[in-house]
Short mmCIF file of N, CA and C in Angstrom, two decimals:
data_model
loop_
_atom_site.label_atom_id
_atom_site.label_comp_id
_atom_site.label_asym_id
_atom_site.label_seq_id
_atom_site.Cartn_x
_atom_site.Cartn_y
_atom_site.Cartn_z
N UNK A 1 0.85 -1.18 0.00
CA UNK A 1 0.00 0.00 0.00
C UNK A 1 0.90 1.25 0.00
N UNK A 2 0.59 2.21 -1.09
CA UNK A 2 1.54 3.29 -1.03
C UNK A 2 1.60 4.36 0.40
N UNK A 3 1.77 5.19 0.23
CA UNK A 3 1.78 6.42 1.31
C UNK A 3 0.07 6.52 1.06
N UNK A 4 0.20 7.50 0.22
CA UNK A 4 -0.66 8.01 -0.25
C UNK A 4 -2.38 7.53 0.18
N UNK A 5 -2.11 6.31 -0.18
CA UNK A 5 -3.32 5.58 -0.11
C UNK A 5 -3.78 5.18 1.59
N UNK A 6 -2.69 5.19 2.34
CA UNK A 6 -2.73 5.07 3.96
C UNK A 6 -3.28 6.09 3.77
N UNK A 7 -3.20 7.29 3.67
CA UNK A 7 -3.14 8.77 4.27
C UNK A 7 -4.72 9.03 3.91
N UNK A 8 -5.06 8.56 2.76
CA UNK A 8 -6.52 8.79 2.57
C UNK A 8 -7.56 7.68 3.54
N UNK A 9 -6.80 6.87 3.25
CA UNK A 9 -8.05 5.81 4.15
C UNK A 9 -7.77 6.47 5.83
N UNK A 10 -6.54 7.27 6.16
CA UNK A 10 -6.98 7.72 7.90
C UNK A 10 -7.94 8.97 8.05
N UNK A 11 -8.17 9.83 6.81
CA UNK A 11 -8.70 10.73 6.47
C UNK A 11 -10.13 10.41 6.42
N UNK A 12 -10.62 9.14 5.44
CA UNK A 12 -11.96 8.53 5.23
C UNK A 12 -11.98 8.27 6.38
N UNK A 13 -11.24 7.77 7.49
CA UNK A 13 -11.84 6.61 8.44
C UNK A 13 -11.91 8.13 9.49
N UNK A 14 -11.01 9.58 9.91
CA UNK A 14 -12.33 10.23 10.79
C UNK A 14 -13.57 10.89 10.49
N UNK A 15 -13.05 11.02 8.81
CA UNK A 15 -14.55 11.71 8.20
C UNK A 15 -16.13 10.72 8.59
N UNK A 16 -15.70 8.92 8.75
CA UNK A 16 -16.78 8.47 8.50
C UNK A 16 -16.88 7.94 9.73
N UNK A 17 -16.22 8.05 10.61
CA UNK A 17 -16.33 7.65 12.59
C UNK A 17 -15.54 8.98 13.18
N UNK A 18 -15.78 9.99 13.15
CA UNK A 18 -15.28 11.42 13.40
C UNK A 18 -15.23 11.14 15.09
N UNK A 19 -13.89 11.44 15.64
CA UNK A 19 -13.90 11.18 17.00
C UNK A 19 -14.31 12.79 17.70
N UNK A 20 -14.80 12.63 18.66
CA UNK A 20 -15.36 13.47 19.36
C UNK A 20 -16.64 14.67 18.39
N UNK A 21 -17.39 14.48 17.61
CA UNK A 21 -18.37 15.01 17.38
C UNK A 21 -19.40 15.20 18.13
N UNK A 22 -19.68 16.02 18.23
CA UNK A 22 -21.33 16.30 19.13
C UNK A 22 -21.15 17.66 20.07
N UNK A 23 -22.30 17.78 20.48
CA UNK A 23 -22.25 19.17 21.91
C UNK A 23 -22.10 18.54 22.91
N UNK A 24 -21.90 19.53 23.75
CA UNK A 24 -21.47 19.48 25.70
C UNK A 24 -22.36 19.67 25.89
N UNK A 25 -22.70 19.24 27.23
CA UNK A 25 -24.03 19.40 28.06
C UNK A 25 -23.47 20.63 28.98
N UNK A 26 -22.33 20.43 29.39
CA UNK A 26 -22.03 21.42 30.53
C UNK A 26 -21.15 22.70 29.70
N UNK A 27 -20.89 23.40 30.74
CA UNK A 27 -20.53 25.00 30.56
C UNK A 27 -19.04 24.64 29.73
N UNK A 28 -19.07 25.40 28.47
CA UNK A 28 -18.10 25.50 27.81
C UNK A 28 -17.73 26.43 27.11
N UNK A 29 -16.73 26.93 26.03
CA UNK A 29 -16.61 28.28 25.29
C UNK A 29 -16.68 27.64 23.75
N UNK A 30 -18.01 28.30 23.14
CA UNK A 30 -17.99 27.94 22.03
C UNK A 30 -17.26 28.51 20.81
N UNK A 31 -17.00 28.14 20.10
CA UNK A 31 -16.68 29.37 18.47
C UNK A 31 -16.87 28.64 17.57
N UNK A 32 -17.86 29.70 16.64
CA UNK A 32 -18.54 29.33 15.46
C UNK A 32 -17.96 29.69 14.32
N UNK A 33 -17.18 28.94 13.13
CA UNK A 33 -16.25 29.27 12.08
C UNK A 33 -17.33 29.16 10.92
N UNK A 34 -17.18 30.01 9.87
CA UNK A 34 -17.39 29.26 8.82
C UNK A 34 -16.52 29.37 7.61
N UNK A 35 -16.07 28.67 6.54
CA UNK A 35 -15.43 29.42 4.93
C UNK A 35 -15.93 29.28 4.07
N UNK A 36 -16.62 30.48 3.71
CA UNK A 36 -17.28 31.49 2.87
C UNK A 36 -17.23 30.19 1.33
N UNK A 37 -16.02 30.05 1.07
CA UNK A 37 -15.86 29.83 -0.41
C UNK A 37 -16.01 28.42 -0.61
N UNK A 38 -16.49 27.85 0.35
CA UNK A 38 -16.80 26.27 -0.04
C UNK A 38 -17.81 25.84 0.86
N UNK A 39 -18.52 26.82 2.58
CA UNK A 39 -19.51 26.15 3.13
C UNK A 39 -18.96 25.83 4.24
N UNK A 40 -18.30 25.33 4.12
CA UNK A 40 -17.23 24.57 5.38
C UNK A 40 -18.17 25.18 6.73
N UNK A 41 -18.39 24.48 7.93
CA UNK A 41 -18.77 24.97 8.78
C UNK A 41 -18.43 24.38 10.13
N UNK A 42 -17.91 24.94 11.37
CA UNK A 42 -17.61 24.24 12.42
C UNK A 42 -18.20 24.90 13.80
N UNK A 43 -18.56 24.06 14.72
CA UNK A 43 -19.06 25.15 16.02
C UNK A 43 -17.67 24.04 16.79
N UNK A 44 -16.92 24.52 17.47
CA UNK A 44 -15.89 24.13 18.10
C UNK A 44 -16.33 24.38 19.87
N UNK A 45 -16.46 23.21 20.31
CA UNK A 45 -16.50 23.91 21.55
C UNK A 45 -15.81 23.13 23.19
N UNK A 46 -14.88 23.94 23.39
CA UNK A 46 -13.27 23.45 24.64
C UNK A 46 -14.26 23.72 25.84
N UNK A 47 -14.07 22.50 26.96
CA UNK A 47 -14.08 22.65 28.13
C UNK A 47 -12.72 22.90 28.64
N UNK A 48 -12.61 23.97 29.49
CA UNK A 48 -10.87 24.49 30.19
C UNK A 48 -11.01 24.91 31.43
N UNK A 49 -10.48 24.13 32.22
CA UNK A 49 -9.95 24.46 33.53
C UNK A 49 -9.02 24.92 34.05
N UNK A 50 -8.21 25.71 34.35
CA UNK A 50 -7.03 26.30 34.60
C UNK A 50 -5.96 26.39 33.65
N UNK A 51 -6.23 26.81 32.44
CA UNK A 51 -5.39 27.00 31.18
C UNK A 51 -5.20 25.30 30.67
N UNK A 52 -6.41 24.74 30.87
CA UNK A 52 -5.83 22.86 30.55
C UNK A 52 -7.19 22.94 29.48
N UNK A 53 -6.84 22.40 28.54
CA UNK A 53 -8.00 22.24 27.54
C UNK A 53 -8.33 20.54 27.77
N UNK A 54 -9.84 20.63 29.00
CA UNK A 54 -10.34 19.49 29.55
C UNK A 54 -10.85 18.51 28.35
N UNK A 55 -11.54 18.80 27.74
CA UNK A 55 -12.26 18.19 26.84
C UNK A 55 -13.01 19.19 25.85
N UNK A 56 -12.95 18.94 24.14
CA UNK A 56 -13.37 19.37 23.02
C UNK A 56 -14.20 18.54 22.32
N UNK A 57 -14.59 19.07 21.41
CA UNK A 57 -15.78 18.55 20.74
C UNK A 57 -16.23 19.71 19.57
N UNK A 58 -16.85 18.93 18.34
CA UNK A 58 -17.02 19.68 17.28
C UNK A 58 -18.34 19.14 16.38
N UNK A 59 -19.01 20.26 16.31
CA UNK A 59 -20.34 20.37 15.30
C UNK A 59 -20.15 21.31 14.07
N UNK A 60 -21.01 20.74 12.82
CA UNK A 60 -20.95 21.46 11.62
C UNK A 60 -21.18 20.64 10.90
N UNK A 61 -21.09 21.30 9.43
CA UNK A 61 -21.01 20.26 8.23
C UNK A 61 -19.83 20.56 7.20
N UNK A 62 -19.17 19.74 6.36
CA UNK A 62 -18.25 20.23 5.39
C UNK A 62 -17.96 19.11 4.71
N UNK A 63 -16.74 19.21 3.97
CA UNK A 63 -15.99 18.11 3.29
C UNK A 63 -15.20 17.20 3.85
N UNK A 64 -15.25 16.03 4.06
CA UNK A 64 -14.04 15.24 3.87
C UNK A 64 -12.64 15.78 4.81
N UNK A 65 -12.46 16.86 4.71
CA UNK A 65 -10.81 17.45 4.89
C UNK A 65 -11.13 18.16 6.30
N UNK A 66 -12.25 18.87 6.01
CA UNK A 66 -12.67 20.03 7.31
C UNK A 66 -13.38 19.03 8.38
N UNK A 67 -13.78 18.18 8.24
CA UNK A 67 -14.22 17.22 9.45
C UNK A 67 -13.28 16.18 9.97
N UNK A 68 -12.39 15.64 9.14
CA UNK A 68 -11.36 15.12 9.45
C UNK A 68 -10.41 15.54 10.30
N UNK A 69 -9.83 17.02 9.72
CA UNK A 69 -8.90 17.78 10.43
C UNK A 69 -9.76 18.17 12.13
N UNK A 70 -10.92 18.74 11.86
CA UNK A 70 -11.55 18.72 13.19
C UNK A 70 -11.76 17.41 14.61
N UNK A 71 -11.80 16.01 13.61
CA UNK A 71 -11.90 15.08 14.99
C UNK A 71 -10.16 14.66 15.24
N UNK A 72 -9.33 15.02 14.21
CA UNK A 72 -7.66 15.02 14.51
C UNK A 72 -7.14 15.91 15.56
N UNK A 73 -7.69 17.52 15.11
CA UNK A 73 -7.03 18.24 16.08
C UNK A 73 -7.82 17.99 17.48
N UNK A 74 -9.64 17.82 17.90
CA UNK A 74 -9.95 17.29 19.13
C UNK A 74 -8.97 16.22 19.71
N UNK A 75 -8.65 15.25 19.14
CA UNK A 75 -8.12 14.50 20.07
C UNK A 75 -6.70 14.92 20.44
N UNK A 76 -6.01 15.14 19.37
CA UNK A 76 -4.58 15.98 19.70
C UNK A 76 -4.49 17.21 20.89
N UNK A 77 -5.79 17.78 21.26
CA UNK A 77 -5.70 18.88 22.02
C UNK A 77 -6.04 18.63 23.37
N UNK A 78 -6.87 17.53 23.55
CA UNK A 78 -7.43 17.13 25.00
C UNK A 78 -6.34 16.72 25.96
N UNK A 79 -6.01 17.46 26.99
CA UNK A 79 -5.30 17.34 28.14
C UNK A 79 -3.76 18.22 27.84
N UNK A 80 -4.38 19.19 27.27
CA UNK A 80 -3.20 20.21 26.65
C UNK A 80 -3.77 21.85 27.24
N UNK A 81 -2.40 22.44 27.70
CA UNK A 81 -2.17 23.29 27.89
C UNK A 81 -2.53 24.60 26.59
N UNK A 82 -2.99 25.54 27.15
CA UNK A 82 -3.22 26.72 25.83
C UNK A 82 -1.72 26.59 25.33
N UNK A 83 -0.88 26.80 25.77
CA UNK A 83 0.75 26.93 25.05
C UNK A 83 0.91 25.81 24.34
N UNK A 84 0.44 24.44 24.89
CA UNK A 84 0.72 23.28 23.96
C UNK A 84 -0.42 22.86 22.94
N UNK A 85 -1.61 23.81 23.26
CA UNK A 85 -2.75 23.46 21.88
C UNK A 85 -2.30 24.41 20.90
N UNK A 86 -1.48 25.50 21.39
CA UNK A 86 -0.92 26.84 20.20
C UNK A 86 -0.41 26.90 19.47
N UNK A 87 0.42 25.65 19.79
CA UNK A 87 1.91 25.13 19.50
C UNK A 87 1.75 24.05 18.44
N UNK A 88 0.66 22.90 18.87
CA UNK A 88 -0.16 22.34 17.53
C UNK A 88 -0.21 23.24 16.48
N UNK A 89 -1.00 23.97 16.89
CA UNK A 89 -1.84 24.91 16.08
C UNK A 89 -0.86 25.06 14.96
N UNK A 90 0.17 25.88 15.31
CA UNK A 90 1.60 26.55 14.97
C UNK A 90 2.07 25.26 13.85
N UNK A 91 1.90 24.01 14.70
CA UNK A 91 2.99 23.28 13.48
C UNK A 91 1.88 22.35 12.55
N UNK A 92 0.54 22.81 13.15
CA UNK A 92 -0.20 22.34 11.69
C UNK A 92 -0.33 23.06 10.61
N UNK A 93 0.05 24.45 10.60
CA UNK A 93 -0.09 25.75 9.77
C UNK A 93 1.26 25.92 9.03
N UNK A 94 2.57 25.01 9.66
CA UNK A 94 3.83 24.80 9.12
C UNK A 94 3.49 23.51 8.43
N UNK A 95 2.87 22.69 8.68
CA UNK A 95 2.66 21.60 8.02
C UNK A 95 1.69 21.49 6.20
N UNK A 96 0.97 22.43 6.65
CA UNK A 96 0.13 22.97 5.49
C UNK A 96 0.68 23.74 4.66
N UNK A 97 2.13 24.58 4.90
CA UNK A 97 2.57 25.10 3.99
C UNK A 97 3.68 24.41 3.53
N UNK A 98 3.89 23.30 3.84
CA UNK A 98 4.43 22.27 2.95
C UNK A 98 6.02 21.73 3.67
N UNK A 99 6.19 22.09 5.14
CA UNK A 99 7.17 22.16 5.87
C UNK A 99 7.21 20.72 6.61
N UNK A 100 8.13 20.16 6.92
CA UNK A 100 8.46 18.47 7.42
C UNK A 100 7.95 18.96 8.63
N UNK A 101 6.59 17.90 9.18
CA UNK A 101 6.43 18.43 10.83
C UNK A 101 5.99 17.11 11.30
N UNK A 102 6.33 16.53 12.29
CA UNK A 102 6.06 15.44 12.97
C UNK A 102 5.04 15.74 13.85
N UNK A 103 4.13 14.54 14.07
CA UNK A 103 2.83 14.74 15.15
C UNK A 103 3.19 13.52 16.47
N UNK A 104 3.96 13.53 16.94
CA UNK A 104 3.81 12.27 17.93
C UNK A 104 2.80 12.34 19.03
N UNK A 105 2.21 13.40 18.90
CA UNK A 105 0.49 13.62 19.82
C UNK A 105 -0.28 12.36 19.21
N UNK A 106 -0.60 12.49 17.54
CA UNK A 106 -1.52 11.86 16.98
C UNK A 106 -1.15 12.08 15.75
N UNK A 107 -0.76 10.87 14.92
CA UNK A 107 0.13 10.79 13.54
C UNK A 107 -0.85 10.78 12.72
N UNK A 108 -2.11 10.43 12.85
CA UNK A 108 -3.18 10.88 11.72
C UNK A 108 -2.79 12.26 11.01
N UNK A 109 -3.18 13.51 12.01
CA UNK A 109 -2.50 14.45 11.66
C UNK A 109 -1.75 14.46 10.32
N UNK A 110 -0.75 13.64 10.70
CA UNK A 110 0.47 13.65 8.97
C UNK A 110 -0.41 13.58 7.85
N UNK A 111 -1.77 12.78 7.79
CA UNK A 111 -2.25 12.18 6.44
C UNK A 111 -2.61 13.48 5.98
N UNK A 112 -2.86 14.58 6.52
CA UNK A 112 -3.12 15.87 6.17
C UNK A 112 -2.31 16.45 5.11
N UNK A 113 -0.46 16.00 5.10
CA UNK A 113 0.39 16.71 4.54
C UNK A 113 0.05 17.39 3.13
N UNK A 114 -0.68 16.50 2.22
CA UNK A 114 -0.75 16.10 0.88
C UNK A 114 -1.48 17.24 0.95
N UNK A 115 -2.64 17.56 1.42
CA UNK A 115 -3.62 19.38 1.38
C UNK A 115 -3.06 19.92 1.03
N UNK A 116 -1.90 20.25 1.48
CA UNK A 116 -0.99 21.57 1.11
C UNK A 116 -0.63 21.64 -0.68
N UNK A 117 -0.91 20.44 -1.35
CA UNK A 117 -0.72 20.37 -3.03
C UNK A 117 -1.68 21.01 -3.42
N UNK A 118 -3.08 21.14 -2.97
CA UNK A 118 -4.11 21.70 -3.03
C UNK A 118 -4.43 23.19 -2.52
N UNK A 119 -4.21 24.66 -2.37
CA UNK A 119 -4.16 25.17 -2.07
C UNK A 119 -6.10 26.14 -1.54
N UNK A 120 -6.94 25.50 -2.09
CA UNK A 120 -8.23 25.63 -1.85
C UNK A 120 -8.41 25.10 -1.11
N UNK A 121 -7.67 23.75 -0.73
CA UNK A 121 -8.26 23.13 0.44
C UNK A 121 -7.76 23.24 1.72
N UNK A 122 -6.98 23.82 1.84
CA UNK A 122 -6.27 24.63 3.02
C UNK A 122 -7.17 24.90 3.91
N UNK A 123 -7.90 25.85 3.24
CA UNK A 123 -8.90 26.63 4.56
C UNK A 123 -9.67 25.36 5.13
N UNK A 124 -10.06 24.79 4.14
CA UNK A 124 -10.56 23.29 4.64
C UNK A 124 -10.20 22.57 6.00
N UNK A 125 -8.73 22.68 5.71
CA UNK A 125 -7.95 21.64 6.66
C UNK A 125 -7.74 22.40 8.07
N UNK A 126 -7.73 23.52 7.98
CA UNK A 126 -7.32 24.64 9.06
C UNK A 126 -8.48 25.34 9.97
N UNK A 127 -9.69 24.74 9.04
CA UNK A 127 -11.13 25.87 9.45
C UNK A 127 -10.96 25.56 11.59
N UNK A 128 -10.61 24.41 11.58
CA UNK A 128 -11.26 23.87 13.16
C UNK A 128 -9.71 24.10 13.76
N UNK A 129 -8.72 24.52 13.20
CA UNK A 129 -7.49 24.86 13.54
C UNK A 129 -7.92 26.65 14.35
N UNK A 130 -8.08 27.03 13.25
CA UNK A 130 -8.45 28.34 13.33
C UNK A 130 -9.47 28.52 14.70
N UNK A 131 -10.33 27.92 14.59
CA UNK A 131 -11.86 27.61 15.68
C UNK A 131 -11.00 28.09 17.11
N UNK A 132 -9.91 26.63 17.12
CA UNK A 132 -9.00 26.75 18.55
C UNK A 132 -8.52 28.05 18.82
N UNK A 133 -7.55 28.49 18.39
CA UNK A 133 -7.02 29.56 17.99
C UNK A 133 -7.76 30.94 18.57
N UNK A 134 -8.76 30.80 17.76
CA UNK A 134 -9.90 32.02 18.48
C UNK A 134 -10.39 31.75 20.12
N UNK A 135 -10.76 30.32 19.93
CA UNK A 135 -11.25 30.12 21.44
C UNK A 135 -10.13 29.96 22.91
N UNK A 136 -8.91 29.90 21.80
CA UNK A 136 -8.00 30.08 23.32
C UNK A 136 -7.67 31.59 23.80
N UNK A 137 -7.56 32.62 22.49
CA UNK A 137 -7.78 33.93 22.70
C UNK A 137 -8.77 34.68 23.47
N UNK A 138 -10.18 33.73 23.54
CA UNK A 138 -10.97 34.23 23.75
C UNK A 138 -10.98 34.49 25.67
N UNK A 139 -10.80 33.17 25.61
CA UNK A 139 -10.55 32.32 27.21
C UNK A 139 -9.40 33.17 27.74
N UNK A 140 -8.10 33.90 26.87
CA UNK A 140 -6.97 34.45 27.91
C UNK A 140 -7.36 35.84 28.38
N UNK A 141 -8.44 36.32 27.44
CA UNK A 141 -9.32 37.76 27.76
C UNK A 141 -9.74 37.88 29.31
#
């Protein structure tokens, strides 16, 4: 089996068993993304206790890439520090622009690399990247 073909079937397999999808029952900080040029849509929403990102979770609809990347980065972020979900953040946005970045959080992540050949699908891959991003800003307010 080539690269290639791994990288899509880890991609199919969170698009079609997406880990952590759904809402919180309890008190959390939501943020609602959307991109304009394809639909893409995410409601992102972190439970955080003392700068610790307790538990995440993600609602919306999109493609393939934008739901994928969303149940990758949930699990990569749970039991992470704002500095160490930032820091993801940071080397998935190096990773998308086509830069060697290792995930030993969660190597799914990598199957992402190939997006970056695609430059439309970027926003795709980043929409629930972005989500974090805002909601840890929001939380240091």
């Amino acid at each position: 089996m080539q690269l290639d073909d791994l990288y899509r079937r880890v991609i199919m397999d969170h698009y079609k068993n997406p880990r952590n999808r759904g809402t919180m029952e309890h008190e959390s900080v939501t943020i609602n993304l959307n991109n304009p040029t394809c639909g893409d849509r995410i409601a992102l929403q972190l439970r955080v206790e003392d700068g610790k990102v307790i538990d995440a979770k993600f609602s919306g609809e999109g493609c393939s890439i934008s739901l994928s990347s969303a149940s990758m980065m949930t699990e990569a972020i749970k039991g992470k520090t704002y500095e160490q979900a930032l820091e993801l953040a940071d080397r998935f946005s190096s990773l998308m622009k086509g830069e060697p970045v290792e995930f030993e959080e969660l190597e799914d992540i990598e199957a992402l690399s190939g997006v970056n050949k695609f430059p439309a699908r970027i926003k795709c891959a980043t929409l629930s990247w972005n989500a974090l991003r805002k909601g840890i800003e929001h939380q240091q307010q």
